[in-house]
Tab-separated table of C-alpha atoms and ligand atoms in Angstrom:
chain	number	residue	atom	x	y	z
A	1	MET	CA	-10.513	-0.008	-21.372
A	2	ASN	CA	-11.086	-3.756	-21.112
A	3	LEU	CA	-12.509	-4.567	-17.534
A	4	SER	CA	-10.401	-7.421	-16.888
A	5	ASP	CA	-6.984	-6.096	-18.372
A	6	PRO	CA	-5.200	-5.504	-15.119
A	7	VAL	CA	-2.967	-2.617	-16.172
A	8	VAL	CA	-4.357	0.998	-15.671
A	9	ASP	CA	-3.187	3.294	-18.369
A	10	ILE	CA	-3.382	6.787	-17.039
A	11	SER	CA	-2.557	8.504	-20.224
A	12	LEU	CA	-6.141	7.667	-21.168
A	13	PHE	CA	-7.583	9.950	-18.408
A	14	SER	CA	-7.394	13.477	-17.426
A	15	LEU	CA	-5.966	13.495	-14.025
A	16	PRO	CA	-6.834	13.250	-10.999
A	17	ILE	CA	-8.354	10.071	-11.609
A	18	GLY	CA	-11.336	8.451	-9.592
A	19	LYS	CA	-12.737	5.044	-8.505
A	20	LYS	CA	-15.038	4.909	-11.384
A	21	ASP	CA	-12.440	5.619	-14.240
A	22	ILE	CA	-10.366	2.697	-12.887
A	23	PHE	CA	-13.049	-0.006	-12.141
A	24	ARG	CA	-16.323	1.431	-13.298
A	25	SER	CA	-17.756	0.803	-10.064
A	26	GLU	CA	-17.874	2.525	-6.551
A	27	LYS	CA	-17.105	-0.729	-4.368
A	28	PRO	CA	-14.989	0.171	-1.466
A	29	LEU	CA	-11.235	0.579	-2.624
A	30	VAL	CA	-7.973	-1.071	-1.315
A	31	LEU	CA	-4.736	0.212	-2.400
A	32	GLU	CA	-1.415	-1.510	-1.969
A	33	ILE	CA	1.820	0.454	-2.265
A	34	GLY	CA	4.874	-1.566	-3.300
A	35	PHE	CA	3.076	-4.812	-4.076
A	36	GLY	CA	6.302	-6.569	-5.228
A	37	GLU	CA	4.960	-9.692	-7.182
A	38	GLY	CA	1.591	-8.947	-6.497
A	39	GLU	CA	0.648	-12.227	-4.486
A	40	PHE	CA	-1.037	-10.449	-1.670
A	41	LEU	CA	-3.357	-8.598	-3.741
A	42	ILE	CA	-4.161	-11.162	-6.263
A	43	ASN	CA	-5.164	-13.595	-3.383
A	44	ALA	CA	-7.169	-10.851	-1.701
A	45	ALA	CA	-9.108	-9.677	-5.096
A	46	LYS	CA	-9.736	-13.744	-5.805
A	47	ARG	CA	-11.197	-14.069	-2.354
A	48	ASP	CA	-13.177	-10.667	-2.091
A	49	GLY	CA	-15.356	-9.571	-4.797
A	50	SER	CA	-17.034	-7.068	-2.660
A	51	ARG	CA	-13.906	-4.544	-3.000
A	52	ASN	CA	-11.893	-3.462	-5.706
A	53	TYR	CA	-8.108	-3.687	-5.369
A	54	LEU	CA	-5.479	-1.445	-7.014
A	55	GLY	CA	-1.654	-1.827	-6.563
A	56	LEU	CA	1.382	0.450	-7.039
A	57	GLU	CA	4.758	-0.866	-7.831
A	58	ILE	CA	7.877	0.874	-9.035
A	59	LYS	CA	10.167	-1.970	-10.130
A	60	ARG	CA	9.291	-3.026	-13.850
A	61	GLY	CA	10.391	-6.531	-13.303
A	62	ARG	CA	8.018	-7.036	-10.479
A	63	PHE	CA	5.171	-5.302	-12.046
A	64	ARG	CA	5.315	-7.361	-15.000
A	65	LYS	CA	5.480	-10.625	-13.047
A	66	ALA	CA	2.264	-9.451	-11.078
A	67	VAL	CA	0.611	-8.422	-14.402
A	68	ARG	CA	1.239	-11.747	-16.015
A	69	ALA	CA	-0.168	-13.688	-12.997
A	70	ALA	CA	-3.333	-11.336	-12.871
A	71	GLU	CA	-3.872	-11.834	-16.571
A	72	ALA	CA	-4.374	-15.417	-16.334
A	73	LEU	CA	-7.037	-14.848	-13.883
A	74	SER	CA	-9.274	-12.123	-15.629
A	75	LEU	CA	-10.514	-10.397	-12.424
A	76	GLU	CA	-12.560	-7.327	-12.716
A	77	ASN	CA	-11.838	-6.125	-9.235
A	78	LEU	CA	-7.864	-5.967	-9.526
A	79	LYS	CA	-5.887	-3.316	-11.337
A	80	PHE	CA	-1.937	-2.412	-11.278
A	81	LEU	CA	-0.110	0.902	-11.764
A	82	HIS	CA	3.522	1.170	-12.742
A	83	ILE	CA	4.366	4.398	-10.788
A	84	GLU	CA	6.235	5.842	-8.015
A	85	ALA	CA	3.901	5.952	-4.855
A	86	GLU	CA	4.300	9.544	-3.822
A	87	ILE	CA	3.775	10.783	-7.271
A	88	ALA	CA	0.763	8.808	-7.489
A	89	LEU	CA	-0.772	9.903	-4.288
A	90	ARG	CA	0.304	13.759	-5.129
A	91	GLN	CA	-0.886	13.924	-8.819
A	92	VAL	CA	-2.830	10.982	-9.919
A	93	PHE	CA	-5.698	10.020	-7.373
A	94	ARG	CA	-8.799	12.021	-6.476
A	95	GLU	CA	-8.828	12.996	-2.851
A	96	ARG	CA	-10.478	10.671	-0.314
A	97	MET	CA	-10.901	7.785	-2.845
A	98	PHE	CA	-9.399	4.803	-0.910
A	99	ASP	CA	-10.817	3.095	1.966
A	100	LEU	CA	-7.781	1.102	2.956
A	101	VAL	CA	-4.048	1.592	2.295
A	102	LEU	CA	-1.838	-1.170	2.779
A	103	VAL	CA	1.954	-1.125	2.660
A	104	ASN	CA	3.436	-4.608	3.375
A	105	PHE	CA	7.035	-4.489	3.935
A	106	PRO	CA	8.334	-1.097	2.769
A	107	ASP	CA	11.860	-1.133	1.848
A	108	PRO	CA	13.610	-0.861	5.299
A	109	TRP	CA	16.736	1.136	4.732
A	110	PRO	CA	18.428	-0.235	7.637
A	111	LYS	CA	21.505	1.871	7.609
A	112	LYS	CA	21.387	5.150	9.181
A	113	LYS	CA	22.834	7.068	6.223
A	114	HIS	CA	20.345	5.475	4.067
A	115	SER	CA	17.215	6.232	6.279
A	116	LYS	CA	16.354	9.351	4.462
A	117	HIS	CA	15.166	7.125	1.605
A	118	ARG	CA	12.413	5.489	4.015
A	119	MET	CA	8.716	5.911	2.501
A	120	PHE	CA	7.131	7.017	5.800
A	121	ASN	CA	8.013	10.987	6.338
A	122	GLN	CA	5.587	13.918	6.793
A	123	LYS	CA	5.309	14.576	3.351
A	124	PHE	CA	4.291	11.079	2.215
A	125	ILE	CA	1.917	10.694	5.392
A	126	SER	CA	0.179	14.058	4.348
A	127	CYS	CA	-0.297	12.642	0.708
A	128	LEU	CA	-1.878	9.406	2.468
A	129	ALA	CA	-4.372	11.504	4.660
A	130	LYS	CA	-5.466	13.247	1.353
A	131	VAL	CA	-6.339	10.099	-0.739
A	132	LEU	CA	-7.844	8.164	2.354
A	133	ALA	CA	-11.488	8.409	3.120
A	134	GLY	CA	-12.170	10.239	6.513
A	135	GLY	CA	-12.240	7.185	8.866
A	136	GLY	CA	-10.205	4.952	6.392
A	137	ARG	CA	-7.486	3.014	7.586
A	138	THR	CA	-3.723	2.701	6.558
A	139	GLY	CA	-2.112	-0.740	7.691
A	140	ILE	CA	1.647	-1.320	7.442
A	141	LYS	CA	3.779	-4.219	8.232
A	142	THR	CA	7.393	-4.614	8.646
A	143	ASP	CA	10.191	-6.923	10.362
A	144	GLN	CA	12.316	-3.887	11.349
A	145	LEU	CA	11.391	-2.888	14.953
A	146	SER	CA	13.326	0.351	14.537
A	147	TYR	CA	11.375	1.249	11.490
A	148	ILE	CA	7.766	0.504	12.967
A	149	GLU	CA	8.686	2.677	16.062
A	150	GLN	CA	9.715	5.552	13.540
A	151	ILE	CA	6.371	5.182	11.538
A	152	VAL	CA	4.419	5.274	14.863
A	153	ALA	CA	6.083	8.452	15.967
A	154	GLU	CA	5.831	10.136	12.347
A	155	PHE	CA	2.013	9.296	12.220
A	156	LYS	CA	1.738	10.816	15.803
A	157	THR	CA	3.545	14.067	14.715
A	158	SER	CA	1.399	14.330	11.639
A	159	GLY	CA	-1.718	14.888	13.706
A	160	LEU	CA	-3.566	13.553	10.684
A	161	PHE	CA	-4.127	9.945	12.106
A	162	ARG	CA	-5.219	7.963	15.187
A	163	PRO	CA	-3.361	4.827	16.078
A	164	ALA	CA	-5.669	1.843	15.892
A	165	TYR	CA	-3.282	0.012	18.739
A	166	PRO	CA	-2.641	1.286	22.246
A	167	PRO	CA	0.984	2.231	23.087
A	168	PRO	CA	3.545	1.448	21.807
A	169	GLY	CA	1.155	1.857	18.831
A	170	PHE	CA	2.123	-1.484	16.781
A	171	ILE	CA	1.611	-5.309	17.665
A	172	GLU	CA	3.797	-8.299	16.805
A	173	ILE	CA	1.837	-10.598	14.547
A	174	GLN	CA	2.051	-14.390	14.702
A	175	THR	CA	0.363	-15.747	11.658
A	176	GLY	CA	-0.217	-14.333	8.238
A	177	GLU	CA	-3.414	-15.192	6.696
A	178	THR	CA	-2.491	-13.641	3.536
A	179	GLU	CA	1.463	-13.763	3.453
A	180	THR	CA	3.388	-11.805	0.960
A	181	LYS	CA	6.667	-13.193	-0.590
A	182	PHE	CA	8.681	-11.105	1.828
A	183	GLU	CA	6.568	-12.126	4.796
A	184	LYS	CA	7.008	-15.870	3.946
A	185	HIS	CA	10.918	-15.405	3.872
A	186	PHE	CA	10.837	-13.590	7.154
A	187	ARG	CA	8.708	-16.266	8.893
A	188	GLU	CA	11.060	-18.894	7.421
A	189	ALA	CA	14.027	-17.126	9.011
A	190	SER	CA	12.047	-17.002	12.196
A	191	GLN	CA	12.270	-12.954	12.236
A	192	LYS	CA	9.393	-11.205	14.025
A	193	ILE	CA	6.843	-9.127	12.209
A	194	PHE	CA	5.346	-6.234	13.430
A	195	SER	CA	2.067	-4.422	12.215
A	196	ALA	CA	0.639	-0.896	12.775
A	197	ASP	CA	-2.652	0.564	11.650
A	198	PHE	CA	-3.782	4.044	11.746
A	199	LEU	CA	-7.229	5.928	11.102
A	200	ASN	CA	-7.378	8.809	9.054
A	201	LEU	CA	-9.121	11.731	10.983
A	202	PRO	CA	-11.666	13.673	9.395
A	203	SER	CA	-10.226	16.952	7.890
A	204	GLN	CA	-11.960	20.523	8.508
A	205	THR	CA	-13.597	20.161	5.033
A	206	ASP	CA	-15.247	16.665	5.788
B	301	SAM	C1	10.475	-5.074	0.363
B	301	SAM	S1	9.595	-5.146	-1.053
B	301	SAM	C2	8.002	-5.723	-0.460
B	301	SAM	C3	7.299	-6.402	-1.518
B	301	SAM	C4	5.811	-6.747	-1.214
B	301	SAM	N1	4.844	-5.947	-0.596
B	301	SAM	C5	5.983	-8.093	-0.217
B	301	SAM	O1	5.651	-7.943	1.039
B	301	SAM	O2	6.397	-9.230	-0.682
B	301	SAM	C6	9.219	-3.458	-1.170
B	301	SAM	C7	8.474	-3.207	-2.573
B	301	SAM	O3	8.134	-1.823	-2.481
B	301	SAM	C8	8.474	-1.325	-3.931
B	301	SAM	N2	8.640	0.231	-3.671
B	301	SAM	C9	9.637	0.894	-3.077
B	301	SAM	N3	9.449	2.100	-2.988
B	301	SAM	C10	8.322	2.397	-3.768
B	301	SAM	C11	7.780	3.564	-4.292
B	301	SAM	N4	8.160	4.815	-3.893
B	301	SAM	N5	6.721	3.451	-5.068
B	301	SAM	C12	6.323	2.224	-5.325
B	301	SAM	N6	6.742	1.174	-5.061
B	301	SAM	C13	7.942	1.145	-4.149
B	301	SAM	C14	9.699	-1.958	-4.279
B	301	SAM	O4	9.992	-1.952	-5.630
B	301	SAM	C15	9.444	-3.430	-3.656
B	301	SAM	O5	8.797	-4.073	-4.599
């Protein structure tokens, strides 16, 4: 595998894969789920060589756009996987391998009849807990108040994480130091942006 090729080809490995399969290094590892066109991860990887950055995206067009942008930069600490997130968390990654998992603007599915499609449910949260290091953090941003409230409730119900913020468990953020495409769009429309962070509790086996 070429170290600066941004695409991870999981068919080259026996599963589950670990940090060293992807990056050949044990640096702290950040995962972004649903990276869209990848601008957040690309900027983060460019600015911070002390960590490795891996992104998952299900939409092929967005994935390809991010790959093209990353190819021009030849960064060794940035990789992308074209895969559905829950499948990846459940079947592809070794346990406890991520230090930070970020989900920037998960699809909101605002209509009640569609809310079953939202990413954060008990199954997904338990998959997250398994791949995050004990004490590792997950950070979520959304412009939807009802969604962030539901996310806080789901994490609380899971008993697997501790909220990093006091009640109500999320904050409204004013400035985006690393804005994503969706974040820029929401700010320009003067929409509020909410952020919640959760710390993974050590499991019985840690
Ligand atoms: C609202 S967009 C946000 C994109 C980007 N994070 C941003 O802030 O600009 C949500 C992204 O998550 C991706 N996505 C949704 N469900 C996913 C899943 N189950 N696995 C991987 N990616 C997913 C979508 O394809 C889309 O690109």
